[in-house]
Amino acid sequence: MRTLALTVLLVACAPAHAQMYKCVDERGVTHYSDKPLPPTCKGGAVKIRGTPPATGTSKPSAPAAAGTTADLNRRCARTMQEYTRMQPGRRDGKVDENRDERLEELREQLRGCS
């Protein structure tokens, strides 16, 4: 039974060990294939190295929005400047949906500022 399980496992892993080929055509475009190349291509077999497993413990990455207090203050100041600049309506009195949407986005961002 163990021999059968080991044989099935080895047969299932066989396709994972395939050869790759690299071809640079006459225009300089690089192509990769699992089939041998035509003689007109420059290139050849590519040696593929496996990625070693990560060892040890890794520290969780900080959230993208996180930053120092100074970064947050700068971001809030820029947001407030843009909001103040965009606040007055258009001179011709027409409705600008993009402007209104941007003002709403800025209001949302300013809620996070103290």
Coordinates of C-alpha atoms in Angstrom, one line a residue:
M1 CA 0.0 0.0 0.0
R2 CA 2.8 2.4 0.9
T3 CA 4.6 1.6 -2.3
L4 CA 1.5 2.4 -4.3
A5 CA 1.1 5.7 -2.5
L6 CA 4.7 6.6 -3.1
T7 CA 4.5 5.7 -6.8
V8 CA 1.4 7.9 -7.2
L9 CA 3.0 10.8 -5.5
L10 CA 6.2 10.5 -7.7
V11 CA 4.1 10.3 -10.9
A12 CA 2.1 13.4 -9.8
C13 CA 5.2 15.4 -9.1
A14 CA 6.9 14.5 -12.4
P15 CA 5.2 17.3 -14.5
A16 CA 6.5 19.9 -12.0
H17 CA 10.0 19.2 -13.1
A18 CA 9.8 20.6 -16.7
Q19 CA 12.3 22.3 -18.9
M20 CA 11.8 25.9 -20.0
Y21 CA 13.2 27.6 -23.0
K22 CA 14.0 31.3 -23.7
C23 CA 13.8 32.8 -27.2
V24 CA 14.7 36.3 -28.3
D25 CA 13.2 37.0 -31.7
E26 CA 14.6 39.3 -34.5
R27 CA 12.8 42.3 -33.0
G28 CA 14.3 41.8 -29.5
V29 CA 11.1 40.5 -27.9
T30 CA 11.7 37.7 -25.3
H31 CA 9.4 34.7 -25.3
Y32 CA 9.4 31.7 -22.9
S33 CA 8.1 28.3 -23.8
D34 CA 8.1 24.7 -22.5
K35 CA 8.8 23.4 -26.0
P36 CA 12.2 23.4 -27.8
L37 CA 12.9 26.5 -29.8
P38 CA 13.1 26.9 -33.6
P39 CA 16.6 27.4 -34.9
T40 CA 15.8 31.1 -35.8
C41 CA 15.6 32.1 -32.2
K42 CA 18.5 33.2 -30.0
G43 CA 18.5 31.7 -26.6
G44 CA 18.2 28.2 -25.2
A45 CA 17.3 26.2 -22.2
V46 CA 16.7 28.2 -19.0
K47 CA 17.8 26.9 -15.6
I48 CA 15.0 27.3 -13.2
R49 CA 15.9 27.6 -9.5
G50 CA 13.4 26.8 -6.9
T51 CA 12.5 29.3 -4.3
P52 CA 13.7 28.2 -0.8
P53 CA 11.1 28.1 1.8
A54 CA 10.9 30.9 4.3
T55 CA 12.5 30.0 7.6
G56 CA 12.0 31.6 11.0
T57 CA 9.3 34.0 12.0
S58 CA 8.6 37.1 10.1
K59 CA 7.3 40.3 11.5
P60 CA 3.9 41.4 10.2
S61 CA 4.1 44.3 7.9
A62 CA 2.7 47.6 8.9
P63 CA -0.5 48.7 7.3
A64 CA 0.0 50.9 4.2
A65 CA -1.9 53.8 5.7
A66 CA 0.1 53.8 8.9
G67 CA 2.8 56.4 9.2
T68 CA 4.4 58.7 11.7
T69 CA 2.5 61.5 13.2
A70 CA 4.4 64.0 11.1
D71 CA 3.4 62.1 7.9
L72 CA -0.2 62.2 9.0
N73 CA -0.1 65.9 9.8
R74 CA 1.5 66.7 6.4
R75 CA -1.2 64.6 4.6
C76 CA -4.0 66.3 6.6
A77 CA -2.5 69.8 5.8
R78 CA -2.3 69.0 2.0
T79 CA -5.9 67.7 2.1
M80 CA -7.1 70.8 3.9
Q81 CA -5.3 73.1 1.4
E82 CA -6.9 71.2 -1.6
Y83 CA -10.3 71.3 0.1
T84 CA -10.1 75.0 0.8
R85 CA -8.9 75.7 -2.8
M86 CA -11.8 73.7 -4.3
Q87 CA -14.5 74.9 -2.0
P88 CA -15.7 77.9 -3.9
G89 CA -18.0 77.0 -6.8
R90 CA -17.3 77.6 -10.4
R91 CA -17.5 81.2 -11.7
D92 CA -20.0 80.3 -14.4
G93 CA -22.3 78.7 -11.8
K94 CA -22.5 75.3 -13.6
V95 CA -22.5 72.0 -11.7
D96 CA -19.3 70.0 -11.9
E97 CA -19.9 66.4 -10.8
N98 CA -16.2 65.6 -10.7
R99 CA -15.5 68.5 -8.4
D100 CA -18.4 67.5 -6.1
E101 CA -17.1 63.9 -5.9
R102 CA -13.6 65.1 -5.1
L103 CA -14.9 67.4 -2.4
E104 CA -16.7 64.5 -0.9
E105 CA -13.5 62.4 -1.0
L106 CA -11.6 65.2 0.7
R107 CA -14.3 65.5 3.4
E108 CA -13.9 61.8 4.1
Q109 CA -10.2 62.1 4.4
L110 CA -10.4 65.1 6.7
R111 CA -12.6 63.1 9.1
G112 CA -9.5 61.1 10.0
C113 CA -7.6 64.3 10.8
S114 CA -7.6 65.7 14.3

